[in-house]
Coordinates of N, CA and C in Angstrom, one line a residue:
X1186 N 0.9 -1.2 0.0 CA 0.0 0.0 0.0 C 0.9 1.2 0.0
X1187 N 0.5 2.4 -1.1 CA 1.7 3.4 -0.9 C 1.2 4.4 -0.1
X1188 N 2.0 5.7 0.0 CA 1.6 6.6 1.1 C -0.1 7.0 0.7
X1189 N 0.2 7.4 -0.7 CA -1.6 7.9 -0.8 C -2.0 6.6 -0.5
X1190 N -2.5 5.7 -0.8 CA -3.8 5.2 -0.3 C -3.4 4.9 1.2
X1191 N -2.5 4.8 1.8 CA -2.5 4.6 3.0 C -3.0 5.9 4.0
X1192 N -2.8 7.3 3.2 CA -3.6 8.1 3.8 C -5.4 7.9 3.6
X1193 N -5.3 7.7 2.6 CA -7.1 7.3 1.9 C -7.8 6.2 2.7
X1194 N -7.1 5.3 3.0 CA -7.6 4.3 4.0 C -7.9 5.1 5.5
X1195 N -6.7 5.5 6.0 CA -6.6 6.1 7.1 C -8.0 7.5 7.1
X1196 N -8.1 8.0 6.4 CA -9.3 9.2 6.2 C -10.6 8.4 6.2
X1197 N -10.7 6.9 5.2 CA -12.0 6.1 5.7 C -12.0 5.7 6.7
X1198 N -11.1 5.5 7.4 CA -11.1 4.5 9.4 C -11.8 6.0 10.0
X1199 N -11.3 7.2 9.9 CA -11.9 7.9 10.7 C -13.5 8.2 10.1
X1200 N -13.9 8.3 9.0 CA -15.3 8.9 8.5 C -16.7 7.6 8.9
X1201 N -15.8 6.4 8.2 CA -16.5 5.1 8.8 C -16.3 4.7 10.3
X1202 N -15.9 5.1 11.0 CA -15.3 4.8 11.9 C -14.9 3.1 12.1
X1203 N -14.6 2.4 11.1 CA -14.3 1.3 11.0 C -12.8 1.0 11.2
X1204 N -12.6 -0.5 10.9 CA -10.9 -0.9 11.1 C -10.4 -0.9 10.0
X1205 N -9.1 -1.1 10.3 CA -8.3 -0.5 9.4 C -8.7 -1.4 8.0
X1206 N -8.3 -2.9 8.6 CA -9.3 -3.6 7.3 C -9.9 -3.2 6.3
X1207 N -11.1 -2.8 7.4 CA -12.2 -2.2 5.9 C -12.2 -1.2 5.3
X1208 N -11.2 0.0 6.0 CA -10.8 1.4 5.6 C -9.8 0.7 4.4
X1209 N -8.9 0.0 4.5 CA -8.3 -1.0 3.6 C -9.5 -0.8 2.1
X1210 N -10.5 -2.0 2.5 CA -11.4 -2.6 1.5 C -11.9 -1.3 0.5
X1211 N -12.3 -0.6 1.1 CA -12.9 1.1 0.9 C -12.0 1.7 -0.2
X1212 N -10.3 1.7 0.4 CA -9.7 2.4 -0.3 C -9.2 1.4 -1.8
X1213 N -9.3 0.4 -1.4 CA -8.9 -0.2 -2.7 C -10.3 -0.3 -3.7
X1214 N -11.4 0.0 -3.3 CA -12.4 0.0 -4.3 C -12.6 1.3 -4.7
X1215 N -12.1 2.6 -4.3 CA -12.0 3.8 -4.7 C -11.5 4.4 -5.9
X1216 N -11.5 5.5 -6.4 CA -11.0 6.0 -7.3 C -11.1 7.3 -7.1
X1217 N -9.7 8.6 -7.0 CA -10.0 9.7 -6.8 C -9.5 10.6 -7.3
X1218 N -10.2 12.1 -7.7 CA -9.9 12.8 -8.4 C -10.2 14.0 -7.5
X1219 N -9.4 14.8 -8.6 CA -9.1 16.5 -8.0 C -9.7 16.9 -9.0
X1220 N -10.7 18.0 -8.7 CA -11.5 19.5 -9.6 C -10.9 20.6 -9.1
X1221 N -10.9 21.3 -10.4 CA -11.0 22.9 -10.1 C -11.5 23.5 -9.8
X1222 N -12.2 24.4 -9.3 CA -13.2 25.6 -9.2 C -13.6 26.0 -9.9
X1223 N -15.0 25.0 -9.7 CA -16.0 25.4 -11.6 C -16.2 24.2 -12.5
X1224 N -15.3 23.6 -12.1 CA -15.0 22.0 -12.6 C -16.6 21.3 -12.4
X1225 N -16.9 20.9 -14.1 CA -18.6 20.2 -13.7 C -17.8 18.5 -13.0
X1226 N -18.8 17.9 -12.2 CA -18.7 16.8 -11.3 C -19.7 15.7 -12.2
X1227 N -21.2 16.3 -12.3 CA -21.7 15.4 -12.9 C -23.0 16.2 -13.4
X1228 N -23.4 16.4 -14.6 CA -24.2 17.4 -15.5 C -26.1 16.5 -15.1
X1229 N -26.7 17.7 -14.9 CA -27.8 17.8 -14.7 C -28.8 16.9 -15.6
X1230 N -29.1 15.5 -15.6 CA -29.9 14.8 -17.0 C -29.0 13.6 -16.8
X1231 N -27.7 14.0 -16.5 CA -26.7 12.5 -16.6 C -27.5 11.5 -15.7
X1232 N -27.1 10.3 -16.3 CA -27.0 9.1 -15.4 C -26.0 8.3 -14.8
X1233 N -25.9 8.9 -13.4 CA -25.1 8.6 -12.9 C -24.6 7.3 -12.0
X1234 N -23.9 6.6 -12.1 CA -23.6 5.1 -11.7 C -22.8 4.9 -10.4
X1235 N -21.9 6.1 -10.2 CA -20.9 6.0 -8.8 C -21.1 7.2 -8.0
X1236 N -21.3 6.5 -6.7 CA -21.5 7.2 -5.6 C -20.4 7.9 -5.2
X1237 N -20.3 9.2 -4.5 CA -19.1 10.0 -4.3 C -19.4 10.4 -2.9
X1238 N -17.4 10.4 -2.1 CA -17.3 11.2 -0.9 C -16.5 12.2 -1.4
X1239 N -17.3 12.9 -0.7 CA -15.9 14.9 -0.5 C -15.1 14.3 0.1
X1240 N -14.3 14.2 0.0 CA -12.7 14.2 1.0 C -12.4 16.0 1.5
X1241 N -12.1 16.4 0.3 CA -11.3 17.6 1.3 C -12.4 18.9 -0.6
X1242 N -12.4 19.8 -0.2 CA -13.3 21.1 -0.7 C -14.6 21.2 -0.7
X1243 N -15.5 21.6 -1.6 CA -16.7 22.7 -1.4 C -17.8 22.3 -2.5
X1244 N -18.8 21.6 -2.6 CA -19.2 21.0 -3.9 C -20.8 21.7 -3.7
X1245 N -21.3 22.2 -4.6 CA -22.3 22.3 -5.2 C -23.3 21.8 -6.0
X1246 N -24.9 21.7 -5.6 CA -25.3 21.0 -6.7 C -26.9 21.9 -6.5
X1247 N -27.1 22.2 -8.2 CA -27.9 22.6 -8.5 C -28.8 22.5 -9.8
X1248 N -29.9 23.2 -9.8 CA -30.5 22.2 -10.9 C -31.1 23.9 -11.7
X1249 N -31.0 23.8 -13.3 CA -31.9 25.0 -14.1 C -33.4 24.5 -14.1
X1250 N -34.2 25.2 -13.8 CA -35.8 24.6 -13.3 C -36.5 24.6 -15.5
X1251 N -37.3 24.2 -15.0 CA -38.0 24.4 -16.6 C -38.4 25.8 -17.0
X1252 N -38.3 26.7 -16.2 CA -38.6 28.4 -16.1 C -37.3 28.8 -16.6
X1253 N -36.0 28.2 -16.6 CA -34.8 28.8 -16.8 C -34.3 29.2 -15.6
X1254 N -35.0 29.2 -14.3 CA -33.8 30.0 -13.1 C -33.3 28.8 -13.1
X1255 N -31.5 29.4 -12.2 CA -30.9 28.4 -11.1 C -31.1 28.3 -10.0
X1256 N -31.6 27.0 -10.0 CA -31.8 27.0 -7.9 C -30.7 26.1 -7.1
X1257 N -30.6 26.4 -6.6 CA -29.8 25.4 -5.4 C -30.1 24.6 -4.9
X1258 N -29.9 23.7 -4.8 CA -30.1 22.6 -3.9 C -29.6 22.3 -2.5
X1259 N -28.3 22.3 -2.9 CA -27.4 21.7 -1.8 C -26.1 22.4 -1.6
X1260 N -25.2 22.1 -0.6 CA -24.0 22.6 -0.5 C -23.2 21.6 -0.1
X1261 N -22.1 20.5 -0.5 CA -21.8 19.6 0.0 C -19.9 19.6 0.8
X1262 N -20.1 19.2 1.8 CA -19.0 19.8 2.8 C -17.8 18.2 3.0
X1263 N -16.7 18.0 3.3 CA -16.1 16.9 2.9 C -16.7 16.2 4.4
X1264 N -16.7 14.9 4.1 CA -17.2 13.5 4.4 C -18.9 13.5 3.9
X1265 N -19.3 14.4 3.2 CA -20.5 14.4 2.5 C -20.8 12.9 1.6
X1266 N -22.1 12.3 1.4 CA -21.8 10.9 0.2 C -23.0 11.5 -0.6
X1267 N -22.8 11.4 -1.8 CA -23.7 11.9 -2.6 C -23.5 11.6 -4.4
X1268 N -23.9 12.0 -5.2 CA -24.2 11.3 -6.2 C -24.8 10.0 -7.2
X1269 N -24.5 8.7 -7.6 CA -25.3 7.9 -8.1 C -26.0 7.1 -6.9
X1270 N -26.9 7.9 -5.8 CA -27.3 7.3 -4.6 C -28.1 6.2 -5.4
X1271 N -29.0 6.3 -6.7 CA -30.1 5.6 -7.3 C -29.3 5.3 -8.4
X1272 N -28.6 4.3 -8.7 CA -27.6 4.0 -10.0 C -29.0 4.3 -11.3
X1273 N -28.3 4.6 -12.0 CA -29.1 4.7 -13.7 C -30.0 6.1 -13.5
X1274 N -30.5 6.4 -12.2 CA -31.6 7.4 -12.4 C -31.0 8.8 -13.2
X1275 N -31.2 9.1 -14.2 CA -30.7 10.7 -14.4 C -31.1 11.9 -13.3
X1276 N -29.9 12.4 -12.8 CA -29.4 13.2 -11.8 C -30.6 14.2 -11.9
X1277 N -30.9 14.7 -11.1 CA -31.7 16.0 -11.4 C -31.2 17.4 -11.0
X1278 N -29.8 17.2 -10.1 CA -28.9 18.5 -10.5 C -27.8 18.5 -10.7
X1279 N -26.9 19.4 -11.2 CA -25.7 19.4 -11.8 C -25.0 19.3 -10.5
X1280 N -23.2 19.1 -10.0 CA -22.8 18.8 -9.3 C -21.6 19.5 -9.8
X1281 N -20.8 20.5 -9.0 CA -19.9 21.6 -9.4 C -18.9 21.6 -8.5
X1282 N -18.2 21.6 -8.6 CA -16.9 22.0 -8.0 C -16.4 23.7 -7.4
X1283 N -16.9 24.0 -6.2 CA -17.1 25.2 -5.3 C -15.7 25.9 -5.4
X1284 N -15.1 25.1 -5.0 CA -13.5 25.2 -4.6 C -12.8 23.9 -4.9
X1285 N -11.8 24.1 -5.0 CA -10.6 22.9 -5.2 C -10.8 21.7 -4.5
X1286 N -11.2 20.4 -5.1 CA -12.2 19.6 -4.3 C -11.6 17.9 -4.4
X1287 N -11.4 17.3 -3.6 CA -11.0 16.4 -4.2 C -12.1 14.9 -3.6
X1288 N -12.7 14.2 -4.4 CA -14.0 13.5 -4.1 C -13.3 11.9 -4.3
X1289 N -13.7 11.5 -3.9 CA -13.2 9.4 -3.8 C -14.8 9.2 -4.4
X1290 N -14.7 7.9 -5.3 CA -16.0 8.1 -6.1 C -15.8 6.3 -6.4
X1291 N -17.1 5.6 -6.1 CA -17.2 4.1 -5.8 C -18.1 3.8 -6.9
X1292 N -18.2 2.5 -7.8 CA -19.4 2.0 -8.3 C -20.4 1.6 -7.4
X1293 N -21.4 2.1 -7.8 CA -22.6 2.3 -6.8 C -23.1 1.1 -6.0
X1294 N -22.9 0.0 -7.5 CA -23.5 -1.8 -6.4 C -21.8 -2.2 -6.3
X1295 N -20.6 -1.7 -6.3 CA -19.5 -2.2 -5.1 C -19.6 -1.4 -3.7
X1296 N -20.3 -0.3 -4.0 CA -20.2 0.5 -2.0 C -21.6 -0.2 -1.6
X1297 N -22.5 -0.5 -2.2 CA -23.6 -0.9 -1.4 C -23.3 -2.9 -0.8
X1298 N -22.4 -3.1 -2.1 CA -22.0 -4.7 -1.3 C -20.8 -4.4 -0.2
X1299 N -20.1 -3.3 0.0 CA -19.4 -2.9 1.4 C -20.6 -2.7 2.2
X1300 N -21.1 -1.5 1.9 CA -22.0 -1.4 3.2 C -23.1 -3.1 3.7
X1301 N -23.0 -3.8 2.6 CA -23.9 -5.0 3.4 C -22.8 -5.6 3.9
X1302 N -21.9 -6.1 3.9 CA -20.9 -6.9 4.4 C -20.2 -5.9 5.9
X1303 N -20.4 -4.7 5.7 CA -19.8 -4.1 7.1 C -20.7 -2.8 7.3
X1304 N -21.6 -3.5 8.7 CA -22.9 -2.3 8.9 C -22.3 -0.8 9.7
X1305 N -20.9 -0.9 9.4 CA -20.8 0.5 9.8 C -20.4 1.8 8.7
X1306 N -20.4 0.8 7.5 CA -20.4 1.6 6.3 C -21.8 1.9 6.1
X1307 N -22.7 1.0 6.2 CA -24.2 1.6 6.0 C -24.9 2.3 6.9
X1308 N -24.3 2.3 8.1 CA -24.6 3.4 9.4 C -24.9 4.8 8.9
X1309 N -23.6 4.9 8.1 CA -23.2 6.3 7.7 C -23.6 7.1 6.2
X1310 N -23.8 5.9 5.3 CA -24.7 5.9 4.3 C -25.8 6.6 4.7
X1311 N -26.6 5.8 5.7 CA -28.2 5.7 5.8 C -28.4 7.4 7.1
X1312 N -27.0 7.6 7.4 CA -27.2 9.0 8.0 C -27.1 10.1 7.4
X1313 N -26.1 10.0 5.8 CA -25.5 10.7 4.9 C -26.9 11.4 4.4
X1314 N -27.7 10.4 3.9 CA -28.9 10.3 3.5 C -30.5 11.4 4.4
X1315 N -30.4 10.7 5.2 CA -31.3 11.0 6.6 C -31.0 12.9 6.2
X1316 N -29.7 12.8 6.5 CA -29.2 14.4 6.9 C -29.5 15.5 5.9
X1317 N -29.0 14.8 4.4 CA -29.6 15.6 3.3 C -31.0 15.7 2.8
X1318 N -31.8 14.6 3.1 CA -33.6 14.5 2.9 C -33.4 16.2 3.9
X1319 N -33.1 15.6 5.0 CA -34.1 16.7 5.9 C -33.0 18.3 5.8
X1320 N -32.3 18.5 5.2 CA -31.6 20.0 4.5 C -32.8 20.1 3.2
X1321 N -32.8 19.2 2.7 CA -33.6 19.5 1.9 C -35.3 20.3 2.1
X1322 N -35.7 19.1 3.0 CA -37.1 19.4 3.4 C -37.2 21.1 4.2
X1323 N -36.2 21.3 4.7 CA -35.7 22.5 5.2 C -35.8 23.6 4.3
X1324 N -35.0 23.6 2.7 CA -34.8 24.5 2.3 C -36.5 24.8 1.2
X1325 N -36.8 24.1 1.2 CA -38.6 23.7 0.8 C -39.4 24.5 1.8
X1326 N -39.3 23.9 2.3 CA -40.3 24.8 3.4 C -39.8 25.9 3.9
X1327 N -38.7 26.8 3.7 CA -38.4 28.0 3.8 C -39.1 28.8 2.4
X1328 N -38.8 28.2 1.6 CA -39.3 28.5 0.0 C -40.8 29.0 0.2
X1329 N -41.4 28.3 0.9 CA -43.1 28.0 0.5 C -43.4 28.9 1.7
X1330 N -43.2 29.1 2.5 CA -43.7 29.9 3.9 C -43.2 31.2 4.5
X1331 N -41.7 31.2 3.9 CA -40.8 32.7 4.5 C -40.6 33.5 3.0
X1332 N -40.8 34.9 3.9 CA -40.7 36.3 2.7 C -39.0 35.9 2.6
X1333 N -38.7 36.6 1.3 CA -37.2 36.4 1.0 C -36.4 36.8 1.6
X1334 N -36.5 37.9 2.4 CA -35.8 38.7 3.7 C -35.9 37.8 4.5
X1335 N -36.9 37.6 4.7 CA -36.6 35.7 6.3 C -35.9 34.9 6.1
X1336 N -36.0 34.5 4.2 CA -35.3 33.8 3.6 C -33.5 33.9 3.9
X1337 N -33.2 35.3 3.9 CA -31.7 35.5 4.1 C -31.7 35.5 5.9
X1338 N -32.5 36.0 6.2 CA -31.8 36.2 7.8 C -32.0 34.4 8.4
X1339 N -32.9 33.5 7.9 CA -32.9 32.1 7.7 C -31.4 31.4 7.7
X1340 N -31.0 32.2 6.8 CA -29.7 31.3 5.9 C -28.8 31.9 6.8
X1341 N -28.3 33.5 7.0 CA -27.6 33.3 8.0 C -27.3 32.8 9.6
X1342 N -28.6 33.0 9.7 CA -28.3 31.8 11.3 C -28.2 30.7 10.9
X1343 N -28.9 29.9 9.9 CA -28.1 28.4 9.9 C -26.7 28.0 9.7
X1344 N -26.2 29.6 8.8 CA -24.5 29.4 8.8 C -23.7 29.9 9.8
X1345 N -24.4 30.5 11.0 CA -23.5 30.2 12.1 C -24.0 29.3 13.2
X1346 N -25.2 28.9 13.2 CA -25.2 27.6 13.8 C -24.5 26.6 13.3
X1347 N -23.9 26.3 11.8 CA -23.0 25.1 11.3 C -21.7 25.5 12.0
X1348 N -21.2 26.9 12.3 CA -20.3 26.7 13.4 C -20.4 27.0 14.8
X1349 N -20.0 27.9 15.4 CA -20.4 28.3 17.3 C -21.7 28.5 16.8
X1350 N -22.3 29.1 16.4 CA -23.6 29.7 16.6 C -23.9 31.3 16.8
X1351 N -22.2 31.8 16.2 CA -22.4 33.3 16.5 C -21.4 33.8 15.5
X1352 N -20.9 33.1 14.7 CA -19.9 33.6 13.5 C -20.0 32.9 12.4
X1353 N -19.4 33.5 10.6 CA -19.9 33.0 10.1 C -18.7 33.5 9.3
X1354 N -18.0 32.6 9.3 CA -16.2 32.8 8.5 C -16.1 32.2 7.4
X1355 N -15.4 32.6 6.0 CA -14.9 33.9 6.0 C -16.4 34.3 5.5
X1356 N -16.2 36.0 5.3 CA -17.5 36.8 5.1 C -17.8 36.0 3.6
X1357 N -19.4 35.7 4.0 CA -19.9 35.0 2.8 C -19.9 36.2 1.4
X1358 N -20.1 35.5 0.2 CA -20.1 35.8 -1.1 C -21.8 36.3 -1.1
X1359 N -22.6 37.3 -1.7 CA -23.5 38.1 -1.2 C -24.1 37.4 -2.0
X1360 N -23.6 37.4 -3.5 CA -24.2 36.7 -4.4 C -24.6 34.9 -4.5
X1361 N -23.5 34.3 -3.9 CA -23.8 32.8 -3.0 C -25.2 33.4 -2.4
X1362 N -25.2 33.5 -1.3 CA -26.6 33.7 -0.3 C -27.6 33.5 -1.0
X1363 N -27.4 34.9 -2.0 CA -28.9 35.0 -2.9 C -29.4 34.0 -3.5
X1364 N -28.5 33.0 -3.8 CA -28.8 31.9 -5.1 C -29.2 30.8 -4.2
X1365 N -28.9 30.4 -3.0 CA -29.2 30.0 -2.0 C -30.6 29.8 -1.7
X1366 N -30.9 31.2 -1.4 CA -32.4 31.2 -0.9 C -33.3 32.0 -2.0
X1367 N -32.6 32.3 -3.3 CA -33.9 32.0 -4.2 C -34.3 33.4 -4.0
X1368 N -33.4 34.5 -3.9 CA -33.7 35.9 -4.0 C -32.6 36.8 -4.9
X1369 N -33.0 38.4 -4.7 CA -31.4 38.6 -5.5 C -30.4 39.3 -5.2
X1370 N -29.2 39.5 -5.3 CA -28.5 39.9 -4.7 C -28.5 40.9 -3.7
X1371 N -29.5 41.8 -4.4 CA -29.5 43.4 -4.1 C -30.5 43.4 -2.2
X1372 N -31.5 42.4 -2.2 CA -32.5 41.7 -1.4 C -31.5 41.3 -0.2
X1373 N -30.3 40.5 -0.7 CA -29.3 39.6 0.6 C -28.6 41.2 0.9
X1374 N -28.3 42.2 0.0 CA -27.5 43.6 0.9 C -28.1 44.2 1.8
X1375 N -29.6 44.4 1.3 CA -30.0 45.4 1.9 C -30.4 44.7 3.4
X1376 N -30.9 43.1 3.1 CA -31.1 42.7 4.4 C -29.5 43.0 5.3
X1377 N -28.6 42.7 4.9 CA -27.9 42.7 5.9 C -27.2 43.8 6.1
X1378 N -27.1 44.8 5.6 CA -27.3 46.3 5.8 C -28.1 46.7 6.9
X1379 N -29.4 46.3 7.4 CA -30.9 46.5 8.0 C -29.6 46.0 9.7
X1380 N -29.8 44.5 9.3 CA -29.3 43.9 10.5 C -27.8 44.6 11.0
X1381 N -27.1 45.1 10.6 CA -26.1 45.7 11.0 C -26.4 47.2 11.7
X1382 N -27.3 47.6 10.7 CA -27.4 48.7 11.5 C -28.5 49.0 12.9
X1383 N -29.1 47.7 13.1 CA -29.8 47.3 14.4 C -29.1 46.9 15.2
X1384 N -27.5 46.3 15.1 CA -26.6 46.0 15.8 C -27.2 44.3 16.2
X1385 N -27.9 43.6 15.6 CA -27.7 42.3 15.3 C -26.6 41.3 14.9
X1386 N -26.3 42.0 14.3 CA -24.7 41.5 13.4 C -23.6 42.7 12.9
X1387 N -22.2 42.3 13.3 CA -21.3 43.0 13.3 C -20.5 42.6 12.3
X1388 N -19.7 43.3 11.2 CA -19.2 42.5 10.1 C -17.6 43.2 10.7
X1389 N -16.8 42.1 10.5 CA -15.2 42.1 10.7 C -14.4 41.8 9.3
X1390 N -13.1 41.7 9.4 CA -12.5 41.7 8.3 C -13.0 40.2 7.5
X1391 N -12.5 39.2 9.0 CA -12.5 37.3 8.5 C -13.9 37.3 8.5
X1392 N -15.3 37.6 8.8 CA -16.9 37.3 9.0 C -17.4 38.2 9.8
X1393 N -18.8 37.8 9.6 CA -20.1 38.4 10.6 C -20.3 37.5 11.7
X1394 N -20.0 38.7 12.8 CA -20.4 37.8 14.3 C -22.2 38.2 14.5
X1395 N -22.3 37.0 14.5 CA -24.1 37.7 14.9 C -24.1 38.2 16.6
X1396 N -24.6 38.6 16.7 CA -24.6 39.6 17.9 C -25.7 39.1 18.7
X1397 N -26.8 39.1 18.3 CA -27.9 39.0 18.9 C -28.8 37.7 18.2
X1398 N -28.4 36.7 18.2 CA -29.0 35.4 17.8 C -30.4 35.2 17.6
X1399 N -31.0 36.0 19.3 CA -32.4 35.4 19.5 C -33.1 36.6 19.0
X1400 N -32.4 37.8 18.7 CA -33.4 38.7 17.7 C -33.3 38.7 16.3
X1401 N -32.0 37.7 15.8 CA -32.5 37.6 14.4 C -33.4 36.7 13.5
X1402 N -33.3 35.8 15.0 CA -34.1 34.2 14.9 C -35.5 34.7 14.8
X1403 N -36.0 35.9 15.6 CA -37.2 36.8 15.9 C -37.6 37.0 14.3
X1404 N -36.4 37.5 13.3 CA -37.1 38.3 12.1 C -37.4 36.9 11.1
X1405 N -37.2 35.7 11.0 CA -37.4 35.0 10.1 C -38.9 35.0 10.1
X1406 N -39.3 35.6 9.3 CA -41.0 35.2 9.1 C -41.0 35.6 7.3

């Protein structure tokens, strides 16, 4: 085993939290690549056959609706599993490369005969899964119920609840946000213009500290 896959094994013992063995099994059934930023992953209509883990960058997936917008779907962060979860089905969003990304990518019936043969690979599957349904169901029912303004002050407390719960590093891309929650740019400024100058959120060089959590949690309507 050379150093890379011995690191690749070692990265699946910790994510599966399995032995080395099967972090072994894992990495020899892998295959992995590095994208660019911007780099397509897997085009919106494909059918796709192999399931993929983030290792290490920033992956995006989104879909052009039949109206012609882009909407977002998802944001996928490394130990994320995502792509040919349904072998053959044509994808229903494109899958992008955020940042410099490097993804380990399995034939879809070789990781599901791992995960039957070692139930701690399907543990994490069937949570991978669980976690993205309900982001999903999340960003749906923001859609359907919150004004677009709720919609941004929404999105930023969930991104600093993904870390302490009161920062949100580095200062997000204005235009990200927007496309996020399905408004437009000009909509994510002025909200957060509003909130700054109520002293809810403080903007620094590296991010916005939110200041006051339980009154911004207040304006999501």
């Amino acid at each position: 085993m050379g150093a890379s896959d011995f690191d690749l094994a070692t990265r699946f013992a910790k994510l599966f939290a399995c032995s080395e063995a099967v972090a072994a099994e894992l990495a020899a059934a892998a295959s992995v690549r590095r994208h660019a930023p911007g780099a397509p992953i897997v085009h919106q209509g494909e059918a796709c056959n192999r399931l993929m883990v983030l290792l290490d960058g920033h992956v995006r997936a989104a879909m052009v609706t039949l109206d012609g917008r882009l909407l977002q779907l998802a944001e996928h962060r490394p130990g994320d599993i995502f792509g040919g979860v349904d072998p053959g089905r044509e994808q229903a969003a494109a899958l992008t490369a955020a940042t410099p990304s490097q993804i380990a990518s399995f034939a879809t019936a070789d990781f599901y005969a791992l995960a039957e043969r070692h139930a701690g690979v399907g543990v994490v599957l069937a949570r991978a899964m669980v976690r993205q349904f309900g982001a999903l169901t999340q960003l749906v029912s923001a859609r359907l119920t919150l004004s677009s303004t709720g919609r941004v002050h929404a999105e930023l407390l969930r991104m600093a609840r993904e870390a302490d719960g009161r920062w949100i590093r580095p200062l997000p891309v204005l235009s990200d946000v927007a496309l996020r929650v399905q408004t437009a740019r000009e909509t994510v400024s002025r909200a957060v213009s509003a909130l700054e100058r109520r002293g809810i959120i403080m903007r620094h060089e590296d991010g916005f500290e939110i200041v006051a959590p339980a009154r911004l949690e207040a304006l999501i309507v």
